[in-house]
PDB file of C-alpha atoms in Angstrom:
ATOM      1  CA  UNK A   1       0.000   0.000   0.000  1.00 43.00           C
ATOM      2  CA  UNK A   2       1.542   3.301  -1.073  1.00 47.00           C
ATOM      3  CA  UNK A   3       0.310   6.693  -0.044  1.00 47.00           C
ATOM      4  CA  UNK A   4       0.834   9.618  -2.332  1.00 66.00           C
ATOM      5  CA  UNK A   5       1.371  13.163  -1.239  1.00 70.00           C
ATOM      6  CA  UNK A   6      -1.689  15.377  -1.393  1.00 79.00           C
ATOM      7  CA  UNK A   7      -1.643  17.625  -4.436  1.00 81.00           C
ATOM      8  CA  UNK A   8      -3.237  20.996  -4.984  1.00 83.00           C
ATOM      9  CA  UNK A   9      -6.817  21.025  -6.168  1.00 84.00           C
ATOM     10  CA  UNK A  10      -7.284  22.318  -9.718  1.00 82.00           C
ATOM     11  CA  UNK A  11      -8.207  25.937 -10.268  1.00 80.00           C
ATOM     12  CA  UNK A  12     -11.563  26.735 -11.859  1.00 79.00           C
ATOM     13  CA  UNK A  13     -11.415  26.406 -15.658  1.00 77.00           C
ATOM     14  CA  UNK A  14     -10.239  29.590 -17.353  1.00 76.00           C
ATOM     15  CA  UNK A  15      -9.289  31.259 -14.064  1.00 77.00           C
ATOM     16  CA  UNK A  16      -5.632  30.274 -13.985  1.00 80.00           C
ATOM     17  CA  UNK A  17      -2.624  29.812 -16.219  1.00 79.00           C
ATOM     18  CA  UNK A  18      -0.907  27.188 -14.075  1.00 82.00           C
ATOM     19  CA  UNK A  19      -0.824  24.441 -16.725  1.00 83.00           C
ATOM     20  CA  UNK A  20      -1.599  21.842 -14.055  1.00 83.00           C
ATOM     21  CA  UNK A  21      -3.190  19.231 -16.336  1.00 84.00           C
ATOM     22  CA  UNK A  22      -0.389  19.121 -18.953  1.00 85.00           C
ATOM     23  CA  UNK A  23       2.096  18.867 -16.077  1.00 85.00           C
ATOM     24  CA  UNK A  24       0.267  15.859 -14.633  1.00 85.00           C
ATOM     25  CA  UNK A  25       0.150  14.196 -18.057  1.00 87.00           C
ATOM     26  CA  UNK A  26       3.884  14.623 -18.730  1.00 86.00           C
ATOM     27  CA  UNK A  27       5.819  11.508 -17.697  1.00 88.00           C
ATOM     28  CA  UNK A  28       8.813  12.253 -15.486  1.00 86.00           C
ATOM     29  CA  UNK A  29       7.725  15.857 -14.831  1.00 84.00           C
ATOM     30  CA  UNK A  30       8.727  17.591 -11.612  1.00 87.00           C
ATOM     31  CA  UNK A  31       5.476  17.584  -9.618  1.00 87.00           C
ATOM     32  CA  UNK A  32       6.902  19.094  -6.412  1.00 88.00           C
ATOM     33  CA  UNK A  33       5.061  22.393  -6.906  1.00 90.00           C
ATOM     34  CA  UNK A  34       1.724  20.572  -6.817  1.00 88.00           C
ATOM     35  CA  UNK A  35       2.446  19.531  -3.218  1.00 89.00           C
ATOM     36  CA  UNK A  36       1.853  23.179  -2.265  1.00 90.00           C
ATOM     37  CA  UNK A  37      -1.763  22.748  -1.232  1.00 89.00           C
ATOM     38  CA  UNK A  38      -3.846  25.731  -0.212  1.00 90.00           C
ATOM     39  CA  UNK A  39      -3.265  24.916   3.463  1.00 93.00           C
ATOM     40  CA  UNK A  40       0.492  24.665   2.936  1.00 92.00           C
ATOM     41  CA  UNK A  41       0.402  27.894   0.922  1.00 93.00           C
ATOM     42  CA  UNK A  42      -1.243  29.693   3.851  1.00 95.00           C
ATOM     43  CA  UNK A  43       1.487  28.392   6.180  1.00 95.00           C
ATOM     44  CA  UNK A  44       4.187  29.529   3.751  1.00 95.00           C
ATOM     45  CA  UNK A  45       2.629  32.988   3.378  1.00 96.00           C
ATOM     46  CA  UNK A  46       2.389  33.347   7.156  1.00 96.00           C
ATOM     47  CA  UNK A  47       6.036  32.308   7.513  1.00 96.00           C
ATOM     48  CA  UNK A  48       7.144  34.808   4.847  1.00 95.00           C
ATOM     49  CA  UNK A  49       5.204  37.608   6.546  1.00 95.00           C
ATOM     50  CA  UNK A  50       6.948  36.895   9.860  1.00 95.00           C
ATOM     51  CA  UNK A  51      10.578  36.937   8.770  1.00 93.00           C
ATOM     52  CA  UNK A  52      13.140  37.299  11.542  1.00 94.00           C
ATOM     53  CA  UNK A  53      16.331  38.067   9.612  1.00 93.00           C
ATOM     54  CA  UNK A  54      17.955  38.077   6.188  1.00 91.00           C
ATOM     55  CA  UNK A  55      19.390  34.621   6.868  1.00 93.00           C
ATOM     56  CA  UNK A  56      15.849  33.435   7.668  1.00 94.00           C
ATOM     57  CA  UNK A  57      14.669  34.772   4.304  1.00 93.00           C
ATOM     58  CA  UNK A  58      17.573  33.111   2.487  1.00 93.00           C
ATOM     59  CA  UNK A  59      16.848  29.820   4.273  1.00 96.00           C
ATOM     60  CA  UNK A  60      13.212  30.016   3.164  1.00 95.00           C
ATOM     61  CA  UNK A  61      14.325  30.688  -0.410  1.00 94.00           C
ATOM     62  CA  UNK A  62      16.508  27.557  -0.327  1.00 95.00           C
ATOM     63  CA  UNK A  63      13.740  25.440   1.185  1.00 95.00           C
ATOM     64  CA  UNK A  64      11.218  26.626  -1.419  1.00 94.00           C
ATOM     65  CA  UNK A  65      13.634  25.538  -4.120  1.00 94.00           C
ATOM     66  CA  UNK A  66      14.471  22.215  -2.474  1.00 94.00           C
ATOM     67  CA  UNK A  67      10.908  21.252  -1.604  1.00 93.00           C
ATOM     68  CA  UNK A  68       8.916  22.877  -4.410  1.00 92.00           C
ATOM     69  CA  UNK A  69      11.405  23.587  -7.175  1.00 92.00           C
ATOM     70  CA  UNK A  70      10.445  27.266  -6.908  1.00 93.00           C
ATOM     71  CA  UNK A  71      13.185  29.866  -7.420  1.00 94.00           C
ATOM     72  CA  UNK A  72      12.580  33.203  -5.709  1.00 94.00           C
ATOM     73  CA  UNK A  73      14.954  36.039  -6.566  1.00 92.00           C
ATOM     74  CA  UNK A  74      15.027  39.123  -4.338  1.00 88.00           C
ATOM     75  CA  UNK A  75      17.203  42.036  -5.444  1.00 82.00           C
ATOM     76  CA  UNK A  76      17.100  45.820  -5.177  1.00 78.00           C
ATOM     77  CA  UNK A  77      15.527  47.519  -8.182  1.00 71.00           C
ATOM     78  CA  UNK A  78      17.654  49.116 -10.883  1.00 68.00           C
ATOM     79  CA  UNK A  79      16.711  52.613  -9.757  1.00 65.00           C
ATOM     80  CA  UNK A  80      16.742  54.087  -6.309  1.00 61.00           C
ATOM     81  CA  UNK A  81      14.985  52.034  -3.615  1.00 61.00           C
ATOM     82  CA  UNK A  82      12.732  54.261  -1.519  1.00 60.00           C
ATOM     83  CA  UNK A  83      10.024  51.796  -0.520  1.00 59.00           C
ATOM     84  CA  UNK A  84       9.609  48.027  -0.413  1.00 63.00           C
ATOM     85  CA  UNK A  85       8.176  48.247  -3.939  1.00 69.00           C
ATOM     86  CA  UNK A  86      11.662  49.201  -5.101  1.00 71.00           C
ATOM     87  CA  UNK A  87      12.841  45.705  -4.258  1.00 82.00           C
ATOM     88  CA  UNK A  88      12.311  43.292  -7.165  1.00 85.00           C
ATOM     89  CA  UNK A  89      10.905  39.933  -6.162  1.00 89.00           C
ATOM     90  CA  UNK A  90      10.570  37.501  -9.038  1.00 90.00           C
ATOM     91  CA  UNK A  91       9.513  33.895  -9.191  1.00 92.00           C
ATOM     92  CA  UNK A  92      11.023  31.586 -11.759  1.00 88.00           C
ATOM     93  CA  UNK A  93       8.749  30.225 -14.472  1.00 87.00           C
ATOM     94  CA  UNK A  94       7.353  26.965 -13.211  1.00 88.00           C
ATOM     95  CA  UNK A  95       4.501  24.936 -14.709  1.00 87.00           C
ATOM     96  CA  UNK A  96       1.944  24.097 -12.042  1.00 87.00           C
ATOM     97  CA  UNK A  97       2.410  27.312 -10.069  1.00 88.00           C
ATOM     98  CA  UNK A  98      -0.998  28.909  -9.562  1.00 88.00           C
ATOM     99  CA  UNK A  99      -1.495  32.507 -10.700  1.00 87.00           C
ATOM    100  CA  UNK A 100      -2.661  33.587  -7.233  1.00 89.00           C
ATOM    101  CA  UNK A 101       0.329  31.944  -5.573  1.00 90.00           C
ATOM    102  CA  UNK A 102       2.602  33.687  -8.079  1.00 91.00           C
ATOM    103  CA  UNK A 103       1.216  36.995  -6.740  1.00 92.00           C
ATOM    104  CA  UNK A 104       0.857  36.146  -3.049  1.00 94.00           C
ATOM    105  CA  UNK A 105       4.461  35.031  -2.387  1.00 95.00           C
ATOM    106  CA  UNK A 106       6.097  38.353  -3.420  1.00 93.00           C
ATOM    107  CA  UNK A 107       3.367  40.278  -1.579  1.00 94.00           C
ATOM    108  CA  UNK A 108       4.007  38.263   1.594  1.00 95.00           C
ATOM    109  CA  UNK A 109       7.757  38.876   1.354  1.00 94.00           C
ATOM    110  CA  UNK A 110       7.143  42.625   0.978  1.00 91.00           C
ATOM    111  CA  UNK A 111       4.847  42.615   4.020  1.00 93.00           C
ATOM    112  CA  UNK A 112       7.553  40.771   5.976  1.00 94.00           C
ATOM    113  CA  UNK A 113      10.145  43.359   4.918  1.00 91.00           C
ATOM    114  CA  UNK A 114       7.794  46.198   5.878  1.00 91.00           C
ATOM    115  CA  UNK A 115       7.357  44.693   9.354  1.00 93.00           C
ATOM    116  CA  UNK A 116      11.118  44.356   9.793  1.00 92.00           C
ATOM    117  CA  UNK A 117      12.818  47.108   7.729  1.00 89.00           C
ATOM    118  CA  UNK A 118      16.226  46.107   9.100  1.00 91.00           C
ATOM    119  CA  UNK A 119      15.989  42.978   6.915  1.00 89.00           C
ATOM    120  CA  UNK A 120      15.492  45.186   3.856  1.00 85.00           C
ATOM    121  CA  UNK A 121      18.532  47.262   4.881  1.00 84.00           C
ATOM    122  CA  UNK A 122      20.611  44.071   5.231  1.00 85.00           C
ATOM    123  CA  UNK A 123      19.393  42.979   1.800  1.00 84.00           C
ATOM    124  CA  UNK A 124      20.387  46.309   0.285  1.00 81.00           C
ATOM    125  CA  UNK A 125      23.822  46.170   1.940  1.00 80.00           C
ATOM    126  CA  UNK A 126      24.326  42.594   0.799  1.00 79.00           C
ATOM    127  CA  UNK A 127      23.669  43.754  -2.764  1.00 71.00           C
ATOM    128  CA  UNK A 128      26.252  46.555  -2.663  1.00 69.00           C
ATOM    129  CA  UNK A 129      24.102  49.525  -1.667  1.00 58.00           C
ATOM    130  CA  UNK A 130      27.137  51.777  -1.415  1.00 50.00           C
ATOM    131  CA  UNK A 131      28.737  50.859  -4.754  1.00 53.00           C
ATOM    132  CA  UNK A 132      28.650  54.478  -6.088  1.00 52.00           C
ATOM    133  CA  UNK A 133      29.788  56.140  -2.869  1.00 47.00           C
TER     134      UNK A 133
END
């Protein structure tokens, strides 16, 4: 008797661009992202909103990649960074990643950085904030 991991329920037809069905039909496809159920997504969002440090954020980025195959890149914007919106947060293209999840993860990271601005300052310093000084 084998038990399979629970996978995310499908989105309503026409409401999402996640390409879930073709992913399930492809033999040998990486299905890790489908293990991000709505309950697990809520836990992840809560964890991202309650960041404790830059190392905590980096650890979460690594775990998202290891467990879900999801690459999250967080870098200061090309222009001057005055608010958290000036920090670019991008998710790698990944079939099976729901459109809402694609929007909620960066929003949760921004909320976490707004709660703890010192993490944003560490991020800016780690990315050579003073390169032109």
